């Protein structure tokens, strides 16, 4: 027992002292934080207003001014021809594009709409195109309604802004919580992707470590002091401790970044979210409706704060740890069967297949977390870590989680035993490539 | 207990291939022991069984009188033929780790390591990584690691390979010092000069079986070809007596002394020939010596005979 502790300590210290560990540990959450914060930041930044020159003889746009991103500038369609207008866009840098609305003999709006075109030096962004299209569409609709004798004021009144808020009912507390499927989607994707990445990252670390010991021949010296199984488990556990430490640092740093950004950058929105939550609680009690125009980001912040992070996090840790342990044992088998890293391909493939299968079916599982496929895959130990993390944000019955955990732990014990038997033979074999059938035979060898 | 190691009827097979069949041998405590045999004879398998890397299919092994088990691992030091250390780990740290696995406490290990590093003059490499060392330097570190925990039994597989003559001498001196202090050393080697020079007892294994064992001296006698070398100082030329059952051959006359090889065909001993030689009255007999075969010749002879049978 003392000896396995020494092995774990060496594996841990050796890896933690590497510069790559430090870099990964610090850059990980920064990159991750950036990935989450950047889009929000970008949407906050005022993009340059684009000026679009409008040549509108038909007066379809009715001197509309645009929005905060797009500004329309009108030129006199009687003074300038289309060609002259195009030249203006080309010569003057200030114009993003030219919007040309033609006229014909007919004032039929459909006929006019068919001839509308935009000209620009570069590709026109989808956003601008969509805005212009929807604007023209509504203007033409208005025009048609007018022709049919409908008062524009009536049209204005007949439109309603709809936003459906979603709640989930919590059995335990009898409370309603604001939920956001988008936030759960993101959480499910990120956590199952992380499990997948971690298993590959740390699993291959075990494999490389074993190959290193084999290639440097130190393994023969070590197993005169400890049992091969102790050496293998020491390495697997040592890497696990490294991985857990790295992950915990990531969690702490990410939480720090979250708190920091919530205090500094998005402070107003976070405060607004809290005030709103209080108001909403008040209003819910009174049974009255809510103000309509709620900022989307405030809703997301509320949904994030409503996630039960301690539960998700501890389940994540469990599935990360045991998922890694199962695959760590399988990667140990691969490591023991080869002499150098270039020969691993053929042997890594069989153990990558279930993992890749899991990540491929993850999208389907996230869209339908209670489907038969999802339930079955979350019982199979080789896929359950990835699949369970994709399901957990949406809520999984406790007995399913329990059963899947029991299977996973049981399978780990089995995998470690099998791996140990193959490993003790493999580490002393050199110079030949062994195929899967030979490797399986080692299991029953007497050493 | 007189024997530190007793191997009794040990057999080991890998599938159809027999690596060891019914091997029995003893290693006396404090002995310098040679384990010889051609490639693939089963030496490495035997060493691995003693090191408890493998277990024997049958037979038993006694270490210091009790059945070999994990508790004995800390009393054995092993230098495998294929040397190896963690390449990107520092020398000192690595040695402490391996000593720890052998059961040494941290303080103890540090003290022993300092002693050996100073003795071998490699103290300056403590914080170097193994990959920064030359092959010979790494070998020295490995030797220190092998003896660090003061094993009672040292098993050295080709201990001098990879050393330059100076360092080979250093290691040889250290081994002799350990021998004086009572350490039992098993050499597994192909280098017969090492065997002639160092070993007291030997075992020769060929194709999984022990084919020869015993003290080096008596084995050599056993393989003696009944040949004698006689040195005679004769100022003028000399006549060799003709004695039936003996054949003579003049080998030369370095610095005036005549060297004669005498072959004792009827296994009578040299006395009868010497009497006849003295009776001729020519010259002074300076030396009479039995020509013993070199270990190399015995090795080749035995292995060849085995193959012929």
mmCIF file of N, CA and C in Angstrom, chain B residues 92-179:
data_model
loop_
_atom_site.group_PDB
_atom_site.id
_atom_site.type_symbol
_atom_site.label_atom_id
_atom_site.label_comp_id
_atom_site.label_asym_id
_atom_site.label_seq_id
_atom_site.Cartn_x
_atom_site.Cartn_y
_atom_site.Cartn_z
ATOM 1 N N UNK B 92 18.795 12.357 -8.930
ATOM 2 C CA UNK B 92 18.669 12.163 -7.486
ATOM 3 C C UNK B 92 17.266 11.750 -7.094
ATOM 4 N N UNK B 93 16.296 12.483 -7.652
ATOM 5 C CA UNK B 93 14.891 12.238 -7.347
ATOM 6 C C UNK B 93 14.493 10.816 -7.745
ATOM 7 N N UNK B 94 14.985 10.432 -8.904
ATOM 8 C CA UNK B 94 14.688 9.111 -9.438
ATOM 9 C C UNK B 94 15.258 8.007 -8.553
ATOM 10 N N UNK B 95 16.496 8.217 -8.131
ATOM 11 C CA UNK B 95 17.146 7.216 -7.277
ATOM 12 C C UNK B 95 16.399 7.091 -5.945
ATOM 13 N N UNK B 96 15.963 8.234 -5.400
ATOM 14 C CA UNK B 96 15.221 8.196 -4.135
ATOM 15 C C UNK B 96 13.900 7.461 -4.298
ATOM 16 N N UNK B 97 13.252 7.701 -5.430
ATOM 17 C CA UNK B 97 11.974 7.046 -5.709
ATOM 18 C C UNK B 97 12.152 5.533 -5.782
ATOM 19 N N UNK B 98 13.165 5.100 -6.536
ATOM 20 C CA UNK B 98 13.376 3.663 -6.701
ATOM 21 C C UNK B 98 13.807 3.017 -5.382
ATOM 22 N N UNK B 99 14.581 3.766 -4.590
ATOM 23 C CA UNK B 99 14.969 3.261 -3.269
ATOM 24 C C UNK B 99 13.735 3.135 -2.382
ATOM 25 N N UNK B 100 12.827 4.115 -2.508
ATOM 26 C CA UNK B 100 11.584 4.074 -1.748
ATOM 27 C C UNK B 100 10.773 2.836 -2.091
ATOM 28 N N UNK B 101 10.729 2.510 -3.388
ATOM 29 C CA UNK B 101 9.989 1.316 -3.798
ATOM 30 C C UNK B 101 10.619 0.053 -3.222
ATOM 31 N N UNK B 102 11.933 0.099 -2.982
ATOM 32 C CA UNK B 102 12.605 -1.046 -2.370
ATOM 33 C C UNK B 102 12.414 -1.055 -0.860
ATOM 34 N N UNK B 103 11.713 -0.056 -0.359
ATOM 35 C CA UNK B 103 11.362 -0.069 1.056
ATOM 36 C C UNK B 103 12.231 0.817 1.941
ATOM 37 N N UNK B 104 13.108 1.605 1.327
ATOM 38 C CA UNK B 104 13.972 2.476 2.125
ATOM 39 C C UNK B 104 13.209 3.747 2.525
ATOM 40 N N UNK B 105 13.391 4.185 3.762
ATOM 41 C CA UNK B 105 12.811 5.449 4.193
ATOM 42 C C UNK B 105 13.531 6.598 3.513
ATOM 43 N N UNK B 106 12.908 7.794 3.552
ATOM 44 C CA UNK B 106 13.464 8.893 2.793
ATOM 45 C C UNK B 106 14.840 9.321 3.301
ATOM 46 N N UNK B 107 14.966 9.420 4.633
ATOM 47 C CA UNK B 107 16.239 9.846 5.208
ATOM 48 C C UNK B 107 17.340 8.828 4.909
ATOM 49 N N UNK B 108 16.965 7.567 5.133
ATOM 50 C CA UNK B 108 17.883 6.460 4.889
ATOM 51 C C UNK B 108 18.362 6.465 3.442
ATOM 52 N N UNK B 109 17.391 6.623 2.545
ATOM 53 C CA UNK B 109 17.698 6.588 1.119
ATOM 54 C C UNK B 109 18.631 7.727 0.749
ATOM 55 N N UNK B 110 18.367 8.899 1.335
ATOM 56 C CA UNK B 110 19.194 10.061 1.019
ATOM 57 C C UNK B 110 20.632 9.830 1.469
ATOM 58 N N UNK B 111 20.767 9.263 2.678
ATOM 59 C CA UNK B 111 22.096 9.024 3.219
ATOM 60 C C UNK B 111 22.854 8.020 2.341
ATOM 61 N N UNK B 112 22.154 6.926 1.992
ATOM 62 C CA UNK B 112 22.793 5.901 1.170
ATOM 63 C C UNK B 112 23.162 6.458 -0.205
ATOM 64 N N UNK B 113 22.270 7.286 -0.733
ATOM 65 C CA UNK B 113 22.509 7.835 -2.062
ATOM 66 C C UNK B 113 23.717 8.757 -2.059
ATOM 67 N N UNK B 114 23.807 9.590 -1.005
ATOM 68 C CA UNK B 114 24.958 10.489 -0.900
ATOM 69 C C UNK B 114 26.253 9.679 -0.827
ATOM 70 N N UNK B 115 26.212 8.619 -0.014
ATOM 71 C CA UNK B 115 27.392 7.762 0.128
ATOM 72 C C UNK B 115 27.830 7.230 -1.223
ATOM 73 N N UNK B 116 26.877 6.668 -1.963
ATOM 74 C CA UNK B 116 27.242 6.036 -3.238
ATOM 75 C C UNK B 116 27.604 7.051 -4.304
ATOM 76 N N UNK B 117 26.895 8.155 -4.340
ATOM 77 C CA UNK B 117 27.196 9.175 -5.347
ATOM 78 C C UNK B 117 28.584 9.755 -5.114
ATOM 79 N N UNK B 118 28.950 9.915 -3.827
ATOM 80 C CA UNK B 118 30.290 10.423 -3.544
ATOM 81 C C UNK B 118 31.341 9.384 -3.917
ATOM 82 N N UNK B 119 31.060 8.140 -3.558
ATOM 83 C CA UNK B 119 32.002 7.050 -3.875
ATOM 84 C C UNK B 119 32.252 6.940 -5.365
ATOM 85 N N UNK B 120 31.181 7.061 -6.145
ATOM 86 C CA UNK B 120 31.309 6.913 -7.593
ATOM 87 C C UNK B 120 31.611 8.239 -8.275
ATOM 88 N N UNK B 121 31.741 9.293 -7.447
ATOM 89 C CA UNK B 121 32.103 10.604 -7.965
ATOM 90 C C UNK B 121 31.071 11.129 -8.964
ATOM 91 N N UNK B 122 29.795 10.981 -8.624
ATOM 92 C CA UNK B 122 28.754 11.468 -9.524
ATOM 93 C C UNK B 122 27.796 12.419 -8.798
ATOM 94 N N UNK B 123 28.289 12.999 -7.692
ATOM 95 C CA UNK B 123 27.459 13.895 -6.885
ATOM 96 C C UNK B 123 26.914 15.047 -7.720
ATOM 97 N N UNK B 124 27.722 15.501 -8.680
ATOM 98 C CA UNK B 124 27.329 16.661 -9.492
ATOM 99 C C UNK B 124 26.149 16.386 -10.408
ATOM 100 N N UNK B 125 25.769 15.134 -10.541
ATOM 101 C CA UNK B 125 24.671 14.826 -11.471
ATOM 102 C C UNK B 125 23.320 14.776 -10.795
ATOM 103 N N UNK B 126 23.301 15.032 -9.501
ATOM 104 C CA UNK B 126 22.081 14.879 -8.708
ATOM 105 C C UNK B 126 20.863 15.521 -9.368
ATOM 106 N N UNK B 127 21.030 16.757 -9.823
ATOM 107 C CA UNK B 127 19.882 17.487 -10.378
ATOM 108 C C UNK B 127 19.822 17.451 -11.900
ATOM 109 N N UNK B 128 20.650 16.577 -12.480
ATOM 110 C CA UNK B 128 20.589 16.461 -13.944
ATOM 111 C C UNK B 128 19.528 15.458 -14.334
ATOM 112 N N UNK B 129 18.956 15.683 -15.504
ATOM 113 C CA UNK B 129 18.016 14.692 -16.012
ATOM 114 C C UNK B 129 18.799 13.578 -16.690
ATOM 115 N N UNK B 130 18.246 12.381 -16.673
ATOM 116 C CA UNK B 130 18.956 11.242 -17.245
ATOM 117 C C UNK B 130 19.254 11.467 -18.723
ATOM 118 N N UNK B 131 18.335 12.144 -19.423
ATOM 119 C CA UNK B 131 18.550 12.343 -20.858
ATOM 120 C C UNK B 131 19.756 13.243 -21.146
ATOM 121 N N UNK B 132 20.225 13.967 -20.104
ATOM 122 C CA UNK B 132 21.401 14.819 -20.305
ATOM 123 C C UNK B 132 22.700 14.041 -20.102
ATOM 124 N N UNK B 133 22.588 12.813 -19.594
ATOM 125 C CA UNK B 133 23.798 12.040 -19.313
ATOM 126 C C UNK B 133 24.184 11.183 -20.516
ATOM 127 N N UNK B 134 25.490 10.850 -20.581
ATOM 128 C CA UNK B 134 25.927 9.920 -21.616
ATOM 129 C C UNK B 134 25.542 8.517 -21.164
ATOM 130 N N UNK B 135 25.718 7.551 -22.065
ATOM 131 C CA UNK B 135 25.301 6.192 -21.760
ATOM 132 C C UNK B 135 26.095 5.636 -20.567
ATOM 133 N N UNK B 136 27.397 5.888 -20.601
ATOM 134 C CA UNK B 136 28.245 5.404 -19.516
ATOM 135 C C UNK B 136 27.883 6.033 -18.182
ATOM 136 N N UNK B 137 27.567 7.349 -18.217
ATOM 137 C CA UNK B 137 27.179 8.040 -16.990
ATOM 138 C C UNK B 137 25.896 7.448 -16.425
ATOM 139 N N UNK B 138 24.939 7.207 -17.322
ATOM 140 C CA UNK B 138 23.665 6.641 -16.878
ATOM 141 C C UNK B 138 23.881 5.258 -16.261
ATOM 142 N N UNK B 139 24.853 4.507 -16.804
ATOM 143 C CA UNK B 139 25.154 3.177 -16.277
ATOM 144 C C UNK B 139 25.652 3.255 -14.839
ATOM 145 N N UNK B 140 26.460 4.283 -14.585
ATOM 146 C CA UNK B 140 26.990 4.466 -13.235
ATOM 147 C C UNK B 140 25.861 4.768 -12.263
ATOM 148 N N UNK B 141 24.948 5.643 -12.702
ATOM 149 C CA UNK B 141 23.789 5.969 -11.862
ATOM 150 C C UNK B 141 22.992 4.700 -11.583
ATOM 151 N N UNK B 142 22.814 3.932 -12.632
ATOM 152 C CA UNK B 142 22.029 2.703 -12.486
ATOM 153 C C UNK B 142 22.686 1.727 -11.510
ATOM 154 N N UNK B 143 24.003 1.668 -11.563
ATOM 155 C CA UNK B 143 24.713 0.798 -10.629
ATOM 156 C C UNK B 143 24.465 1.254 -9.189
ATOM 157 N N UNK B 144 24.568 2.577 -8.988
ATOM 158 C CA UNK B 144 24.329 3.108 -7.644
ATOM 159 C C UNK B 144 22.931 2.744 -7.167
ATOM 160 N N UNK B 145 21.954 2.856 -8.067
ATOM 161 C CA UNK B 145 20.566 2.543 -7.699
ATOM 162 C C UNK B 145 20.430 1.063 -7.335
ATOM 163 N N UNK B 146 21.183 0.210 -8.042
ATOM 164 C CA UNK B 146 21.081 -1.233 -7.793
ATOM 165 C C UNK B 146 21.572 -1.606 -6.389
ATOM 166 N N UNK B 147 22.602 -0.912 -5.921
ATOM 167 C CA UNK B 147 23.206 -1.302 -4.636
ATOM 168 C C UNK B 147 22.766 -0.434 -3.464
ATOM 169 N N UNK B 148 21.935 0.583 -3.786
ATOM 170 C CA UNK B 148 21.550 1.588 -2.808
ATOM 171 C C UNK B 148 20.959 0.998 -1.519
ATOM 172 N N UNK B 149 20.123 0.003 -1.645
ATOM 173 C CA UNK B 149 19.409 -0.519 -0.482
ATOM 174 C C UNK B 149 20.174 -1.656 0.188
ATOM 175 N N UNK B 150 21.483 -1.716 -0.065
ATOM 176 C CA UNK B 150 22.355 -2.715 0.547
ATOM 177 C C UNK B 150 21.770 -4.123 0.455
ATOM 178 N N UNK B 151 21.558 -4.594 -0.763
ATOM 179 C CA UNK B 151 20.973 -5.928 -0.904
ATOM 180 C C UNK B 151 21.978 -7.007 -0.479
ATOM 181 N N UNK B 152 21.434 -8.112 0.049
ATOM 182 C CA UNK B 152 22.306 -9.231 0.411
ATOM 183 C C UNK B 152 22.668 -10.026 -0.827
ATOM 184 N N UNK B 153 21.747 -10.007 -1.798
ATOM 185 C CA UNK B 153 21.986 -10.730 -3.043
ATOM 186 C C UNK B 153 21.914 -9.743 -4.204
ATOM 187 N N UNK B 154 23.005 -9.683 -4.951
ATOM 188 C CA UNK B 154 23.041 -8.804 -6.126
ATOM 189 C C UNK B 154 22.968 -9.686 -7.364
ATOM 190 N N UNK B 155 22.072 -9.369 -8.260
ATOM 191 C CA UNK B 155 22.001 -10.126 -9.510
ATOM 192 C C UNK B 155 22.329 -9.157 -10.642
ATOM 193 N N UNK B 156 23.455 -9.382 -11.288
ATOM 194 C CA UNK B 156 23.939 -8.440 -12.294
ATOM 195 C C UNK B 156 23.955 -9.112 -13.654
ATOM 196 N N UNK B 157 23.186 -8.565 -14.576
ATOM 197 C CA UNK B 157 23.144 -9.119 -15.926
ATOM 198 C C UNK B 157 24.097 -8.310 -16.795
ATOM 199 N N UNK B 158 25.163 -8.914 -17.235
ATOM 200 C CA UNK B 158 26.215 -8.239 -18.016
ATOM 201 C C UNK B 158 26.608 -6.908 -17.370
ATOM 202 N N UNK B 159 27.180 -6.943 -16.178
ATOM 203 C CA UNK B 159 27.394 -5.696 -15.430
ATOM 204 C C UNK B 159 28.385 -4.739 -16.079
ATOM 205 N N UNK B 160 29.308 -5.241 -16.890
ATOM 206 C CA UNK B 160 30.355 -4.343 -17.393
ATOM 207 C C UNK B 160 30.089 -3.826 -18.794
ATOM 208 N N UNK B 161 28.975 -4.221 -19.387
ATOM 209 C CA UNK B 161 28.728 -3.741 -20.748
ATOM 210 C C UNK B 161 28.411 -2.250 -20.694
ATOM 211 N N UNK B 162 28.977 -1.521 -21.622
ATOM 212 C CA UNK B 162 28.700 -0.093 -21.697
ATOM 213 C C UNK B 162 29.656 0.768 -20.887
ATOM 214 N N UNK B 163 30.620 0.154 -20.184
ATOM 215 C CA UNK B 163 31.588 0.948 -19.427
ATOM 216 C C UNK B 163 32.910 1.037 -20.169
ATOM 217 N N UNK B 164 33.571 2.171 -20.056
ATOM 218 C CA UNK B 164 34.934 2.258 -20.565
ATOM 219 C C UNK B 164 35.847 1.563 -19.559
ATOM 220 N N UNK B 165 37.089 1.218 -19.948
ATOM 221 C CA UNK B 165 37.954 0.441 -19.053
ATOM 222 C C UNK B 165 38.161 1.092 -17.685
ATOM 223 N N UNK B 166 38.215 2.433 -17.646
ATOM 224 C CA UNK B 166 38.421 3.111 -16.359
ATOM 225 C C UNK B 166 37.238 2.866 -15.444
ATOM 226 N N UNK B 167 36.041 3.119 -15.966
ATOM 227 C CA UNK B 167 34.847 2.938 -15.140
ATOM 228 C C UNK B 167 34.583 1.473 -14.848
ATOM 229 N N UNK B 168 34.955 0.597 -15.775
ATOM 230 C CA UNK B 168 34.805 -0.825 -15.514
ATOM 231 C C UNK B 168 35.618 -1.184 -14.278
ATOM 232 N N UNK B 169 36.828 -0.620 -14.215
ATOM 233 C CA UNK B 169 37.681 -0.856 -13.048
ATOM 234 C C UNK B 169 37.039 -0.354 -11.775
ATOM 235 N N UNK B 170 36.436 0.850 -11.863
ATOM 236 C CA UNK B 170 35.783 1.429 -10.687
ATOM 237 C C UNK B 170 34.685 0.503 -10.189
ATOM 238 N N UNK B 171 33.860 0.038 -11.116
ATOM 239 C CA UNK B 171 32.728 -0.821 -10.743
ATOM 240 C C UNK B 171 33.244 -2.150 -10.180
ATOM 241 N N UNK B 172 34.290 -2.695 -10.822
ATOM 242 C CA UNK B 172 34.858 -3.961 -10.365
ATOM 243 C C UNK B 172 35.359 -3.822 -8.924
ATOM 244 N N UNK B 173 36.027 -2.702 -8.637
ATOM 245 C CA UNK B 173 36.524 -2.468 -7.273
ATOM 246 C C UNK B 173 35.369 -2.399 -6.274
ATOM 247 N N UNK B 174 34.306 -1.698 -6.685
ATOM 248 C CA UNK B 174 33.151 -1.582 -5.792
ATOM 249 C C UNK B 174 32.535 -2.951 -5.531
ATOM 250 N N UNK B 175 32.488 -3.774 -6.568
ATOM 251 C CA UNK B 175 31.915 -5.114 -6.403
ATOM 252 C C UNK B 175 32.770 -5.950 -5.452
ATOM 253 N N UNK B 176 34.081 -5.819 -5.609
ATOM 254 C CA UNK B 176 34.977 -6.565 -4.717
ATOM 255 C C UNK B 176 34.803 -6.113 -3.271
ATOM 256 N N UNK B 177 34.596 -4.802 -3.115
ATOM 257 C CA UNK B 177 34.392 -4.261 -1.780
ATOM 258 C C UNK B 177 33.093 -4.832 -1.179
ATOM 259 N N UNK B 178 32.041 -4.866 -2.000
ATOM 260 C CA UNK B 178 30.770 -5.434 -1.532
ATOM 261 C C UNK B 178 30.948 -6.909 -1.184
ATOM 262 N N UNK B 179 31.740 -7.593 -2.001
ATOM 263 C CA UNK B 179 32.001 -9.015 -1.769
ATOM 264 C C UNK B 179 32.712 -9.205 -0.422
#
